[in-house]
Amino acid sequence: AMDDFAAAQLADGLMPSRTPSVGDQHIPTFQFYFIFMVYAHYIRFGDKALVRKHLRAIDGVVEWFSNHINEDGVVGQSKYWNFVDWAKPWGYVENENDGGVPVGINGGVIGLYNPMMAYFLQCGAKLNAICGRCDVANEYLEKSEVLKKNTEKYFYDSEKGLYADNMEHTLYSQHMQTWCVLSGVATGRRAKQIMKNALNLEAKATYAFAYFYFRALEICGLYD
């Protein structure tokens, strides 16, 4: 699967969301899961040769997202299907490309892209470091820190004790809190509080997103 995704990567770094496939489909967030596949495989098997083989593809994913960082220093929305999860409020609106995207966000910024990218940059940094590419690893970590800083700056709502899905602070989800915890934007008492505050949000993690949601709860001591 990793070989097929890497082989299908476009020149600008964009990967398809499925491959092999008779029809093209691109979901930006799914590219991050390629990095995670390589990372999770290494954690389990320690296959450094496989990691080295896919560093070029990982660089492409990072480059594609880096080119979507706007003047505010946050990741802007792409022209592709900005799918996040099939959370109940994020159903179909007009056509299939509207489903699974935080409601009310059109041509703006999807907040969770930022801590999400920060987290997978950290995974990518570890992969580069084990292969001796320390300069690239440091570059990834620097990008991650900037995204974390700007996530805190633009998306934290101190009154609600939550990170918003949008810069206007009108949309909130369990998904945003999850990535803020996993990436280290929120730590300690803050992390535990946002995960507690997110329990009753309407935009809940579905089965597909549950793995990452459970990891965030686990970090905060709320797994039970």
PDB file of C-alpha atoms in Angstrom:
ATOM      1  CA  ALA A   1       0.000   0.000   0.000  1.00  0.00           C
ATOM      2  CA  MET A   2       2.795   2.430   0.886  1.00  0.00           C
ATOM      3  CA  ASP A   3       4.570   1.680  -2.386  1.00  0.00           C
ATOM      4  CA  ASP A   4       1.384   2.284  -4.381  1.00  0.00           C
ATOM      5  CA  PHE A   5       0.675   5.638  -2.710  1.00  0.00           C
ATOM      6  CA  ALA A   6       4.255   6.816  -3.199  1.00  0.00           C
ATOM      7  CA  ALA A   7       4.144   5.789  -6.865  1.00  0.00           C
ATOM      8  CA  ALA A   8       0.919   7.737  -7.400  1.00  0.00           C
ATOM      9  CA  GLN A   9       2.235  10.982  -5.877  1.00  0.00           C
ATOM     10  CA  LEU A  10       1.996  13.993  -8.188  1.00  0.00           C
ATOM     11  CA  ALA A  11       4.895  16.309  -8.990  1.00  0.00           C
ATOM     12  CA  ASP A  12       3.665  18.950  -6.510  1.00  0.00           C
ATOM     13  CA  GLY A  13       3.641  16.398  -3.674  1.00  0.00           C
ATOM     14  CA  LEU A  14      -0.104  15.749  -3.620  1.00  0.00           C
ATOM     15  CA  MET A  15      -1.083  12.125  -3.058  1.00  0.00           C
ATOM     16  CA  PRO A  16      -4.402  10.546  -4.036  1.00  0.00           C
ATOM     17  CA  SER A  17      -6.736   9.391  -1.291  1.00  0.00           C
ATOM     18  CA  ARG A  18      -6.997   5.943  -2.882  1.00  0.00           C
ATOM     19  CA  THR A  19      -4.795   3.947  -5.199  1.00  0.00           C
ATOM     20  CA  PRO A  20      -4.844   2.037  -7.506  1.00  0.00           C
ATOM     21  CA  SER A  21      -8.115   3.589  -8.668  1.00  0.00           C
ATOM     22  CA  VAL A  22      -9.934   4.118 -11.956  1.00  0.00           C
ATOM     23  CA  GLY A  23     -10.928   7.618 -10.828  1.00  0.00           C
ATOM     24  CA  ASP A  24      -8.914  10.387  -9.228  1.00  0.00           C
ATOM     25  CA  GLN A  25      -9.821  11.487  -5.728  1.00  0.00           C
ATOM     26  CA  HIS A  26      -7.785  13.814  -3.524  1.00  0.00           C
ATOM     27  CA  ILE A  27      -8.410  14.394   0.185  1.00  0.00           C
ATOM     28  CA  PRO A  28      -5.578  16.508   1.639  1.00  0.00           C
ATOM     29  CA  THR A  29      -5.761  15.133   5.196  1.00  0.00           C
ATOM     30  CA  PHE A  30      -5.318  11.568   3.944  1.00  0.00           C
ATOM     31  CA  GLN A  31      -1.791  12.466   2.855  1.00  0.00           C
ATOM     32  CA  PHE A  32      -0.851  12.811   6.512  1.00  0.00           C
ATOM     33  CA  TYR A  33      -1.887   9.206   7.078  1.00  0.00           C
ATOM     34  CA  PHE A  34       0.768   8.130   4.593  1.00  0.00           C
ATOM     35  CA  ILE A  35       3.382   9.594   6.934  1.00  0.00           C
ATOM     36  CA  PHE A  36       1.703   7.789   9.796  1.00  0.00           C
ATOM     37  CA  MET A  37       1.715   4.466   7.921  1.00  0.00           C
ATOM     38  CA  VAL A  38       5.477   4.690   7.483  1.00  0.00           C
ATOM     39  CA  TYR A  39       5.904   5.836  11.098  1.00  0.00           C
ATOM     40  CA  ALA A  40       3.678   3.115  12.581  1.00  0.00           C
ATOM     41  CA  HIS A  41       5.382   0.449  10.453  1.00  0.00           C
ATOM     42  CA  TYR A  42       8.797   1.524  11.715  1.00  0.00           C
ATOM     43  CA  ILE A  43       7.647   1.553  15.348  1.00  0.00           C
ATOM     44  CA  ARG A  44       6.432  -2.032  14.924  1.00  0.00           C
ATOM     45  CA  PHE A  45       9.114  -3.532  12.683  1.00  0.00           C
ATOM     46  CA  GLY A  46      12.138  -1.200  12.804  1.00  0.00           C
ATOM     47  CA  ASP A  47      12.591  -1.406   9.039  1.00  0.00           C
ATOM     48  CA  LYS A  48      14.897   1.547   8.380  1.00  0.00           C
ATOM     49  CA  ALA A  49      15.299   0.653   4.693  1.00  0.00           C
ATOM     50  CA  LEU A  50      11.557   1.051   4.142  1.00  0.00           C
ATOM     51  CA  VAL A  51      11.606   4.420   5.906  1.00  0.00           C
ATOM     52  CA  ARG A  52      14.515   5.637   3.783  1.00  0.00           C
ATOM     53  CA  LYS A  53      12.704   4.480   0.654  1.00  0.00           C
ATOM     54  CA  HIS A  54       9.720   6.742   1.421  1.00  0.00           C
ATOM     55  CA  LEU A  55      11.450   9.874   2.712  1.00  0.00           C
ATOM     56  CA  ARG A  56      11.121  11.520  -0.691  1.00  0.00           C
ATOM     57  CA  ALA A  57       7.350  10.954  -0.667  1.00  0.00           C
ATOM     58  CA  ILE A  58       7.101  12.339   2.868  1.00  0.00           C
ATOM     59  CA  ASP A  59       9.037  15.427   1.798  1.00  0.00           C
ATOM     60  CA  GLY A  60       6.502  15.889  -1.006  1.00  0.00           C
ATOM     61  CA  VAL A  61       3.550  15.766   1.371  1.00  0.00           C
ATOM     62  CA  VAL A  62       5.177  18.323   3.677  1.00  0.00           C
ATOM     63  CA  GLU A  63       6.019  20.572   0.727  1.00  0.00           C
ATOM     64  CA  TRP A  64       2.446  20.448  -0.585  1.00  0.00           C
ATOM     65  CA  PHE A  65       0.998  21.521   2.748  1.00  0.00           C
ATOM     66  CA  SER A  66       3.730  24.114   3.298  1.00  0.00           C
ATOM     67  CA  ASN A  67       2.659  25.771   0.062  1.00  0.00           C
ATOM     68  CA  HIS A  68      -0.847  26.181   1.524  1.00  0.00           C
ATOM     69  CA  ILE A  69       0.300  28.165   4.563  1.00  0.00           C
ATOM     70  CA  ASN A  70      -1.115  31.679   4.251  1.00  0.00           C
ATOM     71  CA  GLU A  71       0.069  35.110   5.387  1.00  0.00           C
ATOM     72  CA  ASP A  72      -1.234  34.454   8.914  1.00  0.00           C
ATOM     73  CA  GLY A  73       1.018  31.440   9.205  1.00  0.00           C
ATOM     74  CA  VAL A  74      -1.808  28.886   9.192  1.00  0.00           C
ATOM     75  CA  VAL A  75      -2.797  26.234   6.659  1.00  0.00           C
ATOM     76  CA  GLY A  76      -5.455  27.514   4.287  1.00  0.00           C
ATOM     77  CA  GLN A  77      -8.241  25.489   2.727  1.00  0.00           C
ATOM     78  CA  SER A  78      -7.450  23.691  -0.533  1.00  0.00           C
ATOM     79  CA  LYS A  79      -9.487  23.366  -3.724  1.00  0.00           C
ATOM     80  CA  TYR A  80      -9.798  19.638  -3.098  1.00  0.00           C
ATOM     81  CA  TRP A  81     -12.256  17.767  -0.871  1.00  0.00           C
ATOM     82  CA  ASN A  82     -11.345  19.064   2.589  1.00  0.00           C
ATOM     83  CA  PHE A  83     -12.740  15.975   4.285  1.00  0.00           C
ATOM     84  CA  VAL A  84     -12.134  15.492   8.004  1.00  0.00           C
ATOM     85  CA  ASP A  85     -14.594  12.880   9.303  1.00  0.00           C
ATOM     86  CA  TRP A  86     -18.253  11.853   8.980  1.00  0.00           C
ATOM     87  CA  ALA A  87     -19.217  13.725  12.146  1.00  0.00           C
ATOM     88  CA  LYS A  88     -22.993  14.139  12.348  1.00  0.00           C
ATOM     89  CA  PRO A  89     -23.137  17.908  11.672  1.00  0.00           C
ATOM     90  CA  TRP A  90     -20.785  17.547   8.709  1.00  0.00           C
ATOM     91  CA  GLY A  91     -23.097  15.625   6.361  1.00  0.00           C
ATOM     92  CA  TYR A  92     -23.780  16.267   2.707  1.00  0.00           C
ATOM     93  CA  VAL A  93     -24.826  19.824   1.883  1.00  0.00           C
ATOM     94  CA  GLU A  94     -25.076  20.194  -1.908  1.00  0.00           C
ATOM     95  CA  ASN A  95     -22.945  17.432  -3.383  1.00  0.00           C
ATOM     96  CA  GLU A  96     -20.619  14.693  -2.223  1.00  0.00           C
ATOM     97  CA  ASN A  97     -17.636  17.033  -1.994  1.00  0.00           C
ATOM     98  CA  ASP A  98     -19.353  18.981   0.772  1.00  0.00           C
ATOM     99  CA  GLY A  99     -19.694  16.023   3.127  1.00  0.00           C
ATOM    100  CA  GLY A 100     -17.347  15.407   6.013  1.00  0.00           C
ATOM    101  CA  VAL A 101     -16.091  19.010   6.119  1.00  0.00           C
ATOM    102  CA  PRO A 102     -16.660  21.286   9.157  1.00  0.00           C
ATOM    103  CA  VAL A 103     -19.843  23.228   8.403  1.00  0.00           C
ATOM    104  CA  GLY A 104     -19.691  26.949   7.756  1.00  0.00           C
ATOM    105  CA  ILE A 105     -16.155  26.861   6.370  1.00  0.00           C
ATOM    106  CA  ASN A 106     -15.960  28.052   2.772  1.00  0.00           C
ATOM    107  CA  GLY A 107     -12.701  29.206   1.251  1.00  0.00           C
ATOM    108  CA  GLY A 108     -11.224  29.948   4.659  1.00  0.00           C
ATOM    109  CA  VAL A 109      -9.135  28.060   7.177  1.00  0.00           C
ATOM    110  CA  ILE A 110      -9.898  24.672   8.700  1.00  0.00           C
ATOM    111  CA  GLY A 111      -8.333  25.022  12.122  1.00  0.00           C
ATOM    112  CA  LEU A 112      -7.456  21.397  12.731  1.00  0.00           C
ATOM    113  CA  TYR A 113      -5.225  21.250   9.645  1.00  0.00           C
ATOM    114  CA  ASN A 114      -2.665  23.134  11.745  1.00  0.00           C
ATOM    115  CA  PRO A 115      -2.183  20.931  14.840  1.00  0.00           C
ATOM    116  CA  MET A 116      -2.696  17.922  12.569  1.00  0.00           C
ATOM    117  CA  MET A 117       0.196  19.002  10.362  1.00  0.00           C
ATOM    118  CA  ALA A 118       2.238  19.821  13.460  1.00  0.00           C
ATOM    119  CA  TYR A 119       1.748  16.280  14.769  1.00  0.00           C
ATOM    120  CA  PHE A 120       2.687  14.540  11.538  1.00  0.00           C
ATOM    121  CA  LEU A 121       5.691  16.831  11.097  1.00  0.00           C
ATOM    122  CA  GLN A 122       6.877  15.454  14.430  1.00  0.00           C
ATOM    123  CA  CYS A 123       6.412  11.902  13.136  1.00  0.00           C
ATOM    124  CA  GLY A 124       8.263  12.833   9.950  1.00  0.00           C
ATOM    125  CA  ALA A 125      11.067  14.423  11.962  1.00  0.00           C
ATOM    126  CA  LYS A 126      11.635  11.170  13.864  1.00  0.00           C
ATOM    127  CA  LEU A 127      11.750   9.217  10.597  1.00  0.00           C
ATOM    128  CA  ASN A 128      14.301  11.601   9.117  1.00  0.00           C
ATOM    129  CA  ALA A 129      16.404  11.536  12.266  1.00  0.00           C
ATOM    130  CA  ILE A 130      16.697   7.752  12.342  1.00  0.00           C
ATOM    131  CA  CYS A 131      17.923   7.887   8.746  1.00  0.00           C
ATOM    132  CA  GLY A 132      20.563  10.488   9.578  1.00  0.00           C
ATOM    133  CA  ARG A 133      18.817  13.456   7.940  1.00  0.00           C
ATOM    134  CA  CYS A 134      19.052  15.595  11.066  1.00  0.00           C
ATOM    135  CA  ASP A 135      18.857  18.926   9.233  1.00  0.00           C
ATOM    136  CA  VAL A 136      15.554  17.916   7.643  1.00  0.00           C
ATOM    137  CA  ALA A 137      14.298  16.622  10.982  1.00  0.00           C
ATOM    138  CA  ASN A 138      15.087  19.983  12.596  1.00  0.00           C
ATOM    139  CA  GLU A 139      13.357  21.812   9.734  1.00  0.00           C
ATOM    140  CA  TYR A 140      10.225  19.714  10.285  1.00  0.00           C
ATOM    141  CA  LEU A 141      10.287  20.418  14.021  1.00  0.00           C
ATOM    142  CA  GLU A 142      10.678  24.159  13.424  1.00  0.00           C
ATOM    143  CA  LYS A 143       7.642  24.113  11.115  1.00  0.00           C
ATOM    144  CA  SER A 144       5.736  22.153  13.740  1.00  0.00           C
ATOM    145  CA  GLU A 145       6.525  24.712  16.448  1.00  0.00           C
ATOM    146  CA  VAL A 146       5.329  27.607  14.281  1.00  0.00           C
ATOM    147  CA  LEU A 147       2.046  25.835  13.542  1.00  0.00           C
ATOM    148  CA  LYS A 148       1.558  25.043  17.231  1.00  0.00           C
ATOM    149  CA  LYS A 149       2.178  28.675  18.164  1.00  0.00           C
ATOM    150  CA  ASN A 150      -0.296  29.944  15.567  1.00  0.00           C
ATOM    151  CA  THR A 151      -2.902  27.364  16.554  1.00  0.00           C
ATOM    152  CA  GLU A 152      -2.753  28.753  20.082  1.00  0.00           C
ATOM    153  CA  LYS A 153      -2.859  32.325  18.791  1.00  0.00           C
ATOM    154  CA  TYR A 154      -5.786  32.042  16.400  1.00  0.00           C
ATOM    155  CA  PHE A 155      -7.961  29.172  17.577  1.00  0.00           C
ATOM    156  CA  TYR A 156      -7.978  28.981  21.384  1.00  0.00           C
ATOM    157  CA  ASP A 157     -11.162  30.278  23.019  1.00  0.00           C
ATOM    158  CA  SER A 158     -10.425  30.915  26.689  1.00  0.00           C
ATOM    159  CA  GLU A 159     -14.110  31.437  27.557  1.00  0.00           C
ATOM    160  CA  LYS A 160     -15.170  28.055  26.207  1.00  0.00           C
ATOM    161  CA  GLY A 161     -11.960  26.275  27.117  1.00  0.00           C
ATOM    162  CA  LEU A 162     -11.784  24.810  23.610  1.00  0.00           C
ATOM    163  CA  TYR A 163      -9.891  25.236  20.363  1.00  0.00           C
ATOM    164  CA  ALA A 164     -12.173  26.371  17.536  1.00  0.00           C
ATOM    165  CA  ASP A 165     -12.453  24.845  14.078  1.00  0.00           C
ATOM    166  CA  ASN A 166     -12.429  28.305  12.510  1.00  0.00           C
ATOM    167  CA  MET A 167     -10.793  31.659  13.127  1.00  0.00           C
ATOM    168  CA  GLU A 168     -14.172  33.229  13.974  1.00  0.00           C
ATOM    169  CA  HIS A 169     -14.560  30.874  16.971  1.00  0.00           C
ATOM    170  CA  THR A 170     -18.057  29.729  16.010  1.00  0.00           C
ATOM    171  CA  LEU A 171     -17.353  26.031  15.323  1.00  0.00           C
ATOM    172  CA  TYR A 172     -15.945  23.400  17.682  1.00  0.00           C
ATOM    173  CA  SER A 173     -15.257  19.673  17.419  1.00  0.00           C
ATOM    174  CA  GLN A 174     -13.704  16.755  19.258  1.00  0.00           C
ATOM    175  CA  HIS A 175     -11.364  16.428  16.303  1.00  0.00           C
ATOM    176  CA  MET A 176      -9.716  19.811  16.861  1.00  0.00           C
ATOM    177  CA  GLN A 177      -9.148  19.081  20.548  1.00  0.00           C
ATOM    178  CA  THR A 178      -7.693  15.674  19.645  1.00  0.00           C
ATOM    179  CA  TRP A 179      -5.046  17.093  17.344  1.00  0.00           C
ATOM    180  CA  CYS A 180      -4.204  19.887  19.777  1.00  0.00           C
ATOM    181  CA  VAL A 181      -3.454  17.270  22.436  1.00  0.00           C
ATOM    182  CA  LEU A 182      -1.550  14.883  20.156  1.00  0.00           C
ATOM    183  CA  SER A 183       0.592  17.661  18.669  1.00  0.00           C
ATOM    184  CA  GLY A 184       1.396  19.201  22.042  1.00  0.00           C
ATOM    185  CA  VAL A 185      -0.423  22.486  21.443  1.00  0.00           C
ATOM    186  CA  ALA A 186      -2.283  21.714  24.662  1.00  0.00           C
ATOM    187  CA  THR A 187      -0.558  19.855  27.478  1.00  0.00           C
ATOM    188  CA  GLY A 188      -1.138  19.011  31.129  1.00  0.00           C
ATOM    189  CA  ARG A 189      -4.167  20.590  32.768  1.00  0.00           C
ATOM    190  CA  ARG A 190      -5.164  22.477  29.594  1.00  0.00           C
ATOM    191  CA  ALA A 191      -5.174  19.251  27.558  1.00  0.00           C
ATOM    192  CA  LYS A 192      -7.340  17.417  30.080  1.00  0.00           C
ATOM    193  CA  GLN A 193      -9.786  20.310  30.297  1.00  0.00           C
ATOM    194  CA  ILE A 194     -10.350  20.671  26.554  1.00  0.00           C
ATOM    195  CA  MET A 195     -10.929  16.929  26.182  1.00  0.00           C
ATOM    196  CA  LYS A 196     -13.466  17.044  29.017  1.00  0.00           C
ATOM    197  CA  ASN A 197     -15.168  20.098  27.512  1.00  0.00           C
ATOM    198  CA  ALA A 198     -15.350  18.328  24.153  1.00  0.00           C
ATOM    199  CA  LEU A 199     -17.248  15.287  25.449  1.00  0.00           C
ATOM    200  CA  ASN A 200     -20.645  16.825  24.734  1.00  0.00           C
ATOM    201  CA  LEU A 201     -19.839  18.640  21.495  1.00  0.00           C
ATOM    202  CA  GLU A 202     -22.132  17.842  18.574  1.00  0.00           C
ATOM    203  CA  ALA A 203     -19.205  17.245  16.202  1.00  0.00           C
ATOM    204  CA  LYS A 204     -18.037  13.928  17.667  1.00  0.00           C
ATOM    205  CA  ALA A 205     -15.376  11.541  16.451  1.00  0.00           C
ATOM    206  CA  THR A 206     -16.791   8.644  14.446  1.00  0.00           C
ATOM    207  CA  TYR A 207     -15.435   5.101  14.331  1.00  0.00           C
ATOM    208  CA  ALA A 208     -12.989   6.082  11.577  1.00  0.00           C
ATOM    209  CA  PHE A 209     -11.400   8.783  13.736  1.00  0.00           C
ATOM    210  CA  ALA A 210     -11.653   6.905  17.033  1.00  0.00           C
ATOM    211  CA  TYR A 211      -8.045   5.674  17.065  1.00  0.00           C
ATOM    212  CA  PHE A 212      -6.601   9.181  17.356  1.00  0.00           C
ATOM    213  CA  TYR A 213      -9.392  10.354  19.669  1.00  0.00           C
ATOM    214  CA  PHE A 214      -8.659   7.490  22.077  1.00  0.00           C
ATOM    215  CA  ARG A 215      -4.941   8.253  22.006  1.00  0.00           C
ATOM    216  CA  ALA A 216      -5.645  11.857  23.041  1.00  0.00           C
ATOM    217  CA  LEU A 217      -7.917  10.692  25.869  1.00  0.00           C
ATOM    218  CA  GLU A 218      -5.220   8.259  26.943  1.00  0.00           C
ATOM    219  CA  ILE A 219      -2.595  11.019  27.110  1.00  0.00           C
ATOM    220  CA  CYS A 220      -4.912  13.062  29.342  1.00  0.00           C
ATOM    221  CA  GLY A 221      -5.678  10.172  31.684  1.00  0.00           C
ATOM    222  CA  LEU A 222      -9.296  10.051  30.454  1.00  0.00           C
ATOM    223  CA  TYR A 223      -9.208   6.768  28.531  1.00  0.00           C
ATOM    224  CA  ASP A 224     -11.783   5.182  30.855  1.00  0.00           C
TER     225      ASP A 224
END
